[in-house]
Amino acid sequence: MNQSSTRNKKPAIKKDMRQQGQPFSEHGKVKILPLGGCGEIGMNMTIFAFDNSVYFVDAGTLFPDASIPSVDVIIPDVQYLLENRIMPTAWLITHGHEDHIGALPYLFQEFPAPIYASPFTLELIKEKFSEFGIKDVNYNLWQPFQTVSLPDLKLTPFPVNHSIADALGFFMETPYGNILHPGDFRIDYDPPEKSSTHHNIAQAVGEKPVHLLMADSTNSFSVGTDKSENSLTEGFIDLFSKAEGIVVVTTFASNIWRFQTCCDAAYKTGRKVLALGRSMVRNLMLAQKLKLLHVPAGLILTEDDPIPKDPAQLCVVCTGSQGEQFSGAARLASGGIEKLKLGVGDTVIFSARSIPGNERSIGVLINQFIKMGCHVETGKDTNVHVSGHAYQEDLKTVFNTAKPKYFMPLHGEYRHLQKHIELAHESGVLQGHTVLAENGDIVSLTLNSFEFVSSVHSGRDYVSQGVILKPDGEVMKLRTALAKSGMASVTFVYKKRTWELATLPTVILKGVPTSDESCKAGLDKVFLETLNFLKERKNIRKESLEDELKNRVKRHIDRISGSKVTVVVHLVDVP
Ligand SMILES: [Zn+2]
Ligand SMILES: [Zn+2]
């Protein structure tokens, strides 16, 4: 199917044509606006507006790749919401992964509203907020299948199978159509959650019609279905019993189910379990508090407990599956933990997928472990990881269970969204009943229609050391230029009355592969030429001299260094 038949996209509407200051919500339709996640795997955020209410669903981050210097995380650009003063009635959060809650501390301060989430998700949000010093938040706990009445909306949360505890989907009953939003999900037929996504969807929806399904497209190219989380235990037992030394498993700290799998395998192979890494320990305590883990007493060691003398009696579960710098795995790889020195005979298992952008740092970590003599297993080699996202068969099962009238794919790059639309049609959704919306596209739903309306401003903002920066702003432009070819700082001291140089110009180069001296030669001539040029134009003022010098000095240094250097010129006058 080509794009024009799935969406009737018009050119982007100019800023002044937008609904400046108008209420975003309208009577008679649900307006849906994705600001993240429709064009990338990450940064999920979708706005739902109808009658007098606006609901913000999720606020996630995306990790930058190595091409973006000095950026910690990427968050959705919410300029459109700010300019149009679109405020949420409530925040509805599906689950606690960073690509769903990572941006919340940044955005909540601009858009405060009650937050609704499951117990584990809420605890993760509370921890983030306390790090940011955000107080006085109206937190609301959701329980599965307990329908809540919100302004203009009835919402039934239901559990889904996913690689984090307490992940929820929503069945949203609006006056203009019922929307099924399962969040991130897969179907696990022997799940740690004790129930399967499609059964829970059937229970939450009941006999009611599903007008619109919006679903996770991450694995829309993966054929079939992935193995069950519980099936990993056998593979882990095999690896744990073969390993002569310590077994280290690195995974996401929020993947409580994987921690449980490690505990099950460790128990069966006579190993104790030690959690390593700040967030791993924190989430373990949280999971124990919420009774999400089922482990025999004494199996899990605390950091103060002595570790078993026999290395074959220890399993370490740690953070660092993405190669993070200060993670448990990174500390082990650098030999930084006195009582846990790894070497020949020890095994390290990377039990997580590599998030795009992290491959290089993961590679560095793997090389370090191999150098130490460890045996390394990754998800690519053996059965040490299953995906938390639905494969094609799972997606089709959801279409068959929900039988939606309309469909909109979420959570994917363009190709994943497009593929998901193909699967929708194969599963019985009619041609013309799907819209491939990208970030910034407003679509509208009524009981009898689902269509593209218009495009508004969207994009990505960069967070660098807690400060939000625009990708095309001066700071990022300068950082990119500096990282590429360095900087030259040039100072001219001249006599105020005669415009003559008082001393020879000085040059300080940073990150330019040329000597200061070679750039310095000829700068006095550049000054003189600039002065003569301005004299001819009868325009000798400090400002014009500075402007003209900037260009000429840059040309001079670029020529000598052979690169495009960022040049800063200082003009100092003396009597
Ligand atoms: Zn997720
Ligand atoms: Zn996600």
XYZ file of C-alpha atoms and ligand atoms in Angstrom:
577
model
C 0.000 0.000 0.000
C 1.391 3.388 -0.811
C 1.395 6.249 1.591
C -1.218 8.386 -0.116
C -3.857 5.769 0.415
C -3.095 5.464 4.110
C -2.991 9.162 4.889
C -4.128 12.282 3.223
C -1.226 14.416 4.336
C -1.257 18.091 3.422
C 1.780 20.384 3.526
C 2.756 21.594 6.998
C 0.560 24.426 8.168
C 2.385 27.697 8.720
C 2.821 28.799 12.306
C 0.479 31.808 12.009
C -2.313 29.570 10.706
C -2.264 27.415 13.807
C -4.875 27.660 16.483
C -2.971 30.299 18.435
C -4.532 30.649 21.848
C -7.577 28.625 20.787
C -8.555 25.684 22.941
C -6.999 22.583 21.392
C -9.861 20.260 22.322
C -12.957 20.254 20.175
C -16.439 18.864 20.669
C -17.455 16.055 18.372
C -14.063 14.417 17.835
C -10.951 13.086 19.540
C -7.844 14.890 18.343
C -4.681 12.831 18.607
C -1.226 14.361 18.330
C 1.942 12.255 18.651
C 4.955 14.375 19.630
C 7.374 11.472 19.916
C 7.590 7.786 19.049
C 6.078 8.092 15.571
C 9.312 8.190 13.626
C 11.686 6.686 16.157
C 11.868 3.933 18.760
C 11.998 6.126 21.835
C 10.771 9.520 23.095
C 7.145 8.373 23.241
C 4.514 11.013 23.867
C 0.957 11.342 22.541
C -1.707 13.966 23.231
C -5.437 13.095 23.242
C -7.903 15.998 23.277
C -11.700 16.069 23.236
C -14.488 18.127 24.802
C -12.892 19.994 27.696
C -10.041 17.588 28.355
C -6.504 16.993 27.181
C -4.645 13.830 28.176
C -0.893 13.469 27.827
C 0.161 9.819 27.485
C 3.816 9.094 28.375
C 6.845 11.386 28.133
C 9.921 9.465 27.087
C 13.530 10.035 26.182
C 15.687 8.907 23.289
C 19.412 8.255 23.636
C 21.717 10.291 21.415
C 24.182 8.538 19.143
C 27.880 9.402 19.064
C 27.328 12.025 16.345
C 25.679 14.407 18.826
C 28.327 15.830 21.163
C 27.734 16.285 24.887
C 24.008 15.461 24.906
C 22.766 13.170 27.686
C 19.222 12.500 26.481
C 16.774 13.701 23.839
C 13.199 14.696 24.733
C 10.161 15.703 22.648
C 10.026 19.328 21.507
C 6.832 20.689 23.086
C 6.967 24.197 21.623
C 3.538 23.733 20.016
C 1.962 22.889 23.376
C 3.668 25.858 25.041
C 2.782 28.362 22.312
C -0.833 27.253 22.304
C -1.032 26.924 26.072
C -2.278 23.348 25.812
C -2.301 22.036 29.379
C -2.999 18.439 30.396
C -6.024 17.376 32.370
C -3.877 14.446 33.509
C -0.753 12.495 32.649
C -1.503 8.840 31.845
C 1.624 6.689 32.001
C 1.797 3.193 30.487
C 4.999 1.894 32.123
C 8.327 2.845 33.639
C 10.788 2.473 30.745
C 12.911 5.536 30.042
C 11.401 5.918 26.564
C 8.047 6.475 28.364
C 8.909 8.346 31.584
C 12.429 9.733 31.014
C 11.227 13.160 29.847
C 8.549 13.486 32.526
C 10.686 15.411 35.070
C 11.535 17.999 32.379
C 8.018 18.326 30.948
C 6.034 18.022 34.170
C 7.422 21.325 35.414
C 5.922 23.086 32.367
C 2.781 20.943 32.354
C 1.805 20.005 35.905
C -1.246 17.731 36.261
C -2.291 14.629 38.209
C -0.263 11.565 37.237
C -1.884 8.128 36.819
C 0.233 4.965 36.682
C 0.675 1.453 38.098
C 2.424 0.982 41.494
C 5.894 0.089 40.111
C 5.743 2.833 37.455
C 4.670 5.411 40.050
C 7.572 4.458 42.318
C 10.034 4.955 39.442
C 8.476 8.351 38.667
C 8.626 9.364 42.346
C 12.344 8.538 42.447
C 12.995 10.629 39.353
C 10.992 13.526 40.728
C 12.806 13.433 44.058
C 16.154 13.624 42.179
C 14.815 16.713 40.395
C 13.378 18.199 43.594
C 9.834 18.127 42.176
C 7.318 18.200 45.035
C 3.571 18.457 45.621
C 2.609 16.010 42.881
C -0.856 14.513 42.682
C -0.046 10.801 42.234
C -2.854 8.346 41.462
C -2.467 4.621 41.634
C -4.050 2.400 39.020
C -5.108 -1.169 39.606
C -5.637 -3.523 36.651
C -9.211 -3.719 35.335
C -10.465 -1.079 37.763
C -12.204 1.431 35.527
C -11.525 5.027 36.527
C -13.721 7.960 35.618
C -11.719 10.979 34.492
C -13.153 14.184 32.983
C -14.887 13.213 29.682
C -13.212 9.793 29.816
C -13.683 6.306 31.236
C -10.396 4.426 31.318
C -9.741 0.778 32.098
C -6.072 -0.115 32.618
C -5.058 -3.714 31.952
C -1.758 -5.599 32.399
C 0.383 -6.382 29.378
C 3.397 -8.671 28.935
C 6.505 -6.515 28.679
C 10.130 -6.398 29.823
C 9.324 -4.372 32.929
C 7.053 -5.053 35.872
C 3.592 -3.514 36.047
C 3.302 -2.424 32.395
C -0.237 -1.373 31.500
C -2.379 -0.813 28.452
C -5.495 1.388 28.422
C -9.005 0.958 27.096
C -10.243 4.538 26.745
C -13.961 5.175 26.346
C -14.551 8.658 24.941
C -17.833 10.106 23.631
C -16.346 9.922 20.110
C -14.999 6.401 20.053
C -13.281 3.768 22.139
C -9.510 3.694 21.897
C -7.396 0.664 22.724
C -3.816 1.640 23.592
C -1.877 -1.408 24.843
C 1.340 0.584 25.396
C 4.528 -1.459 24.908
C 3.608 -5.112 24.853
C 4.273 -8.596 23.609
C 2.235 -11.755 24.046
C 3.839 -14.211 26.432
C 1.976 -17.504 26.709
C 3.808 -18.491 29.907
C 4.360 -15.052 31.349
C 5.849 -13.839 34.614
C 2.833 -11.494 34.802
C 0.610 -14.618 35.113
C -1.770 -13.463 32.360
C -1.337 -12.872 28.626
C -1.841 -9.519 26.899
C -4.559 -10.657 24.489
C -6.647 -12.238 27.264
C -6.380 -9.042 29.267
C -7.414 -6.968 26.256
C -10.473 -9.198 25.848
C -11.333 -8.751 29.534
C -10.868 -4.943 29.518
C -12.808 -4.409 26.281
C -15.622 -6.916 26.947
C -18.427 -6.618 24.413
C -17.692 -2.976 23.593
C -16.498 -1.986 20.127
C -12.901 -0.868 19.612
C -13.036 2.101 17.273
C -9.308 2.775 17.233
C -6.309 0.592 18.043
C -2.944 2.323 18.526
C -0.085 -0.134 18.917
C 3.640 -0.752 19.370
C 5.448 -1.272 16.026
C 8.987 -1.994 17.354
C 9.104 -5.578 16.066
C 6.681 -5.298 13.150
C 9.325 -6.884 10.897
C 9.933 -9.883 13.195
C 8.131 -12.974 11.956
C 6.364 -15.319 14.374
C 6.507 -14.812 18.115
C 9.385 -14.757 20.606
C 9.949 -17.358 23.315
C 8.454 -16.909 26.756
C 10.383 -15.048 29.456
C 10.046 -18.143 31.644
C 11.658 -20.284 28.925
C 14.932 -18.427 29.510
C 15.326 -20.141 32.874
C 16.393 -23.450 31.274
C 19.082 -21.745 29.196
C 20.320 -19.821 32.231
C 20.465 -23.012 34.324
C 22.555 -24.602 31.581
C 24.992 -21.657 31.437
C 25.125 -21.274 35.236
C 25.905 -24.958 35.800
C 28.571 -25.097 33.078
C 30.340 -21.961 34.314
C 33.295 -22.744 36.570
C 33.557 -19.280 38.084
C 31.347 -16.292 38.848
C 28.402 -15.685 36.519
C 27.619 -12.038 35.828
C 24.303 -11.174 34.171
C 23.866 -7.619 32.987
C 20.385 -6.397 32.094
C 18.088 -3.391 32.521
C 17.556 -2.519 36.162
C 13.814 -2.258 35.564
C 13.571 -5.778 34.135
C 12.412 -7.383 37.349
C 11.308 -10.467 35.409
C 14.877 -11.056 34.209
C 16.107 -10.653 37.794
C 13.589 -13.328 38.782
C 14.893 -15.601 35.984
C 18.449 -15.137 37.312
C 17.280 -15.940 40.854
C 15.481 -19.104 39.666
C 18.558 -20.318 37.761
C 20.917 -19.367 40.605
C 18.811 -21.248 43.159
C 18.737 -24.383 41.009
C 22.537 -24.261 40.468
C 23.563 -23.486 44.050
C 24.532 -19.858 43.516
C 23.766 -16.820 45.665
C 22.650 -13.630 43.915
C 24.238 -10.232 44.391
C 22.672 -7.116 42.819
C 25.177 -4.541 41.645
C 24.640 -0.978 40.405
C 22.700 1.798 42.091
C 19.478 1.446 40.083
C 19.630 -2.377 40.170
C 19.762 -2.366 43.984
C 17.081 0.331 44.185
C 14.693 -1.492 41.838
C 15.302 -4.783 43.615
C 14.239 -3.197 46.903
C 11.232 -1.670 45.175
C 10.241 -5.021 43.652
C 10.545 -6.695 47.041
C 8.427 -3.973 48.628
C 5.723 -4.429 45.972
C 6.020 -8.239 46.272
C 6.889 -8.617 42.587
C 9.735 -11.074 43.249
C 9.419 -14.620 44.553
C 12.747 -15.821 45.914
C 13.737 -18.136 48.792
C 15.031 -16.410 51.924
C 18.807 -15.982 51.977
C 19.256 -16.282 48.216
C 19.907 -12.596 47.616
C 23.025 -11.160 49.234
C 23.265 -7.558 50.326
C 26.402 -5.600 49.607
C 27.617 -6.021 53.190
C 27.272 -9.827 53.169
C 30.482 -11.805 52.599
C 30.572 -13.266 49.110
C 30.910 -17.067 48.765
C 34.536 -18.268 48.729
C 33.779 -20.618 45.830
C 33.191 -18.412 42.739
C 30.906 -21.123 41.336
C 28.441 -20.235 44.091
C 27.919 -16.641 42.997
C 25.754 -14.896 40.410
C 26.032 -11.115 40.061
C 23.110 -9.303 38.404
C 24.124 -5.816 37.386
C 23.411 -2.701 35.362
C 25.530 -1.853 32.317
C 23.926 -3.851 29.508
C 24.147 -0.706 27.360
C 27.795 -0.041 28.232
C 26.919 2.771 30.639
C 29.972 4.424 32.156
C 29.404 4.088 35.904
C 27.298 0.919 35.822
C 27.942 -2.260 37.792
C 29.266 -4.010 34.651
C 31.637 -1.125 33.865
C 33.024 -1.231 37.402
C 33.546 -5.000 37.131
C 35.224 -4.618 33.725
C 37.671 -2.061 35.080
C 38.484 -4.259 38.108
C 37.199 -1.480 40.336
C 35.456 -3.742 42.901
C 37.992 -5.198 45.312
C 36.008 -8.264 46.394
C 34.860 -9.047 42.839
C 37.864 -9.387 40.566
C 36.876 -11.252 37.392
C 39.188 -13.424 35.329
C 39.596 -16.765 33.550
C 36.688 -19.123 34.283
C 34.150 -16.352 34.918
C 31.192 -15.792 32.584
C 29.492 -12.524 31.635
C 26.026 -12.636 30.050
C 24.599 -9.594 28.255
C 20.894 -10.253 28.710
C 19.344 -7.281 26.909
C 19.000 -5.872 23.427
C 21.432 -3.137 22.346
C 19.604 0.135 22.055
C 20.655 1.787 18.777
C 23.415 4.279 19.529
C 24.902 2.191 22.350
C 26.645 -0.471 20.240
C 30.068 1.117 20.552
C 30.097 1.436 24.341
C 28.720 -2.124 24.668
C 31.546 -3.309 22.384
C 34.144 -1.589 24.575
C 32.779 -3.370 27.648
C 32.680 -6.784 25.935
C 36.306 -6.358 24.830
C 37.354 -5.466 28.384
C 35.728 -8.634 29.772
C 37.288 -10.832 27.089
C 40.701 -9.247 27.777
C 40.304 -10.224 31.429
C 39.820 -13.834 30.352
C 36.051 -13.982 30.882
C 33.705 -15.960 28.686
C 31.082 -13.569 27.236
C 27.588 -14.474 26.025
C 25.347 -11.952 24.309
C 21.737 -12.106 23.196
C 22.987 -12.744 19.651
C 24.861 -15.957 20.594
C 22.452 -17.892 22.759
C 19.124 -17.920 24.467
C 19.853 -15.235 27.035
C 17.303 -12.630 26.009
C 13.731 -12.394 24.749
C 12.141 -9.248 23.399
C 9.527 -7.264 25.307
C 7.867 -6.156 22.073
C 5.276 -7.950 19.977
C 6.357 -9.912 16.901
C 4.068 -10.156 13.861
C 2.019 -13.087 15.204
C 1.409 -11.193 18.477
C 0.340 -8.069 16.578
C -2.075 -10.125 14.472
C -3.480 -11.779 17.602
C -4.229 -8.335 19.023
C -5.997 -7.301 15.785
C -8.035 -10.505 15.929
C -8.869 -10.023 19.611
C -9.771 -6.327 19.475
C -11.207 -6.223 15.922
C -10.599 -2.474 15.662
C -12.401 -0.360 13.091
C -9.452 2.025 12.684
C -5.738 1.662 13.298
C -2.770 3.952 13.958
C 0.723 2.510 14.527
C 2.936 3.880 17.314
C 6.455 3.278 18.642
C 8.606 2.860 15.555
C 10.618 4.374 12.792
C 8.677 5.164 9.614
C 9.403 1.716 8.132
C 8.119 -0.049 11.277
C 4.923 2.036 11.248
C 4.375 1.336 7.544
C 4.914 -2.418 8.041
C 2.469 -2.405 10.951
C -0.157 -0.822 8.690
C 0.356 -3.684 6.193
C -0.207 -6.157 9.030
C -3.386 -4.278 10.013
C -4.816 -4.719 6.526
C -3.797 -8.389 6.468
C -5.663 -8.711 9.755
C -8.909 -7.266 8.446
C -8.672 -3.503 9.010
C -10.197 -1.902 5.897
C -8.177 0.098 3.379
C -8.558 3.786 4.195
C -9.136 2.999 7.865
C -5.483 3.447 8.848
C -3.397 6.588 9.241
C 0.380 6.646 9.333
C 0.879 9.689 11.542
C 4.342 11.039 12.153
C 5.320 13.240 15.086
C 3.462 16.540 14.793
C 0.572 15.151 12.746
C -2.877 15.762 14.213
C -5.403 13.044 13.420
C -9.050 13.016 14.384
C -11.346 10.215 15.428
C -15.128 10.088 15.452
C -17.418 7.066 15.548
C -17.450 7.082 11.729
C -14.171 8.603 10.668
C -10.461 8.543 11.293
C -8.326 10.967 9.325
C -5.280 13.169 9.111
C -6.081 16.806 9.938
C -2.912 18.911 9.846
C 0.721 19.056 10.869
C 2.134 21.217 13.630
C 5.631 21.911 14.860
C 7.389 18.934 16.428
C 10.962 17.849 16.890
C 13.603 16.942 19.417
C 15.159 18.884 22.245
C 18.539 18.005 23.691
C 19.274 17.762 27.413
C 22.870 18.491 28.325
C 23.781 18.436 32.010
C 20.204 19.242 32.954
C 19.833 22.140 30.494
C 17.421 21.872 27.544
C 18.993 22.961 24.254
C 17.577 23.354 20.745
C 19.346 21.130 18.172
C 19.600 24.101 15.781
C 20.337 26.668 18.512
C 23.583 28.618 18.872
C 24.967 26.460 21.697
C 24.595 23.169 19.804
C 25.851 24.723 16.554
C 28.955 26.019 18.323
C 29.553 22.703 20.137
C 29.358 20.815 16.873
C 31.726 23.261 15.173
C 34.187 23.137 18.096
C 34.114 19.353 18.185
C 34.756 19.227 14.446
C 37.671 21.616 14.033
C 38.600 23.411 17.261
C 38.891 27.044 18.210
C 41.284 29.975 17.828
C 41.308 32.940 20.181
C 43.096 35.959 18.666
C 43.862 39.202 20.528
C 44.864 42.494 18.928
C 46.067 45.340 21.182
C 46.038 48.697 19.364
C 46.632 52.335 20.184
C 43.339 54.132 20.466
C 44.460 57.380 18.854
C 46.538 56.081 15.928
C 44.930 52.611 15.328
C 48.473 51.171 15.295
C 49.174 47.765 16.853
C 50.704 48.248 20.304
C 52.115 44.702 20.385
C 52.202 41.742 18.014
C 48.846 39.860 17.902
C 48.562 36.769 20.128
C 46.907 33.472 19.185
C 45.712 30.621 21.405
C 44.564 27.490 19.567
C 42.420 24.757 21.157
C 41.962 21.516 19.249
C 43.521 22.871 16.032
C 46.333 20.671 14.691
C 48.655 23.629 13.911
C 51.080 25.553 16.107
C 50.085 28.911 17.591
C 53.250 30.411 16.064
C 52.420 29.472 12.468
C 48.964 31.058 12.776
C 50.437 34.143 14.394
C 52.730 34.900 11.453
C 51.096 37.419 9.162
C 48.302 38.450 11.553
C 49.836 41.936 11.897
C 49.527 42.219 8.122
C 45.891 41.119 8.280
C 45.267 43.893 10.817
C 46.893 46.495 8.604
C 45.002 45.367 5.500
C 41.722 45.447 7.404
C 42.444 48.937 8.621
C 43.260 50.157 5.101
C 40.107 48.516 3.776
C 37.974 50.359 6.344
C 39.857 53.639 5.799
C 38.960 53.479 2.099
C 35.343 53.079 3.108
C 35.696 55.819 5.744
C 34.327 53.407 8.298
C 36.922 53.084 11.031
C 35.075 52.261 14.228
C 35.875 49.610 16.817
C 32.733 47.622 15.902
C 33.381 47.603 12.155
C 37.032 46.731 12.761
C 36.005 43.818 14.940
C 33.466 42.517 12.400
C 35.836 42.782 9.447
C 38.734 41.268 11.414
C 36.643 38.242 12.397
C 36.177 37.286 8.747
C 39.724 38.021 7.641
C 41.363 36.324 10.646
C 39.179 33.273 10.085
C 40.226 33.080 6.430
C 43.882 33.436 7.519
C 43.704 30.666 10.148
C 41.565 28.360 7.985
C 44.166 28.648 5.216
C 47.093 27.829 7.523
C 45.366 25.044 9.475
C 43.500 23.603 6.506
C 40.239 23.361 8.466
C 37.175 25.459 9.354
C 38.143 26.808 12.748
C 35.803 28.683 15.138
C 37.538 32.046 15.620
C 37.078 34.471 18.500
C 38.641 37.924 18.050
C 39.389 40.249 20.977
C 40.148 43.908 20.318
C 41.826 45.753 23.156
C 42.533 49.475 22.894
C 45.229 51.218 24.897
C 45.959 54.986 25.125
Zn 8.838 -0.423 27.222
Zn 8.914 1.820 24.646
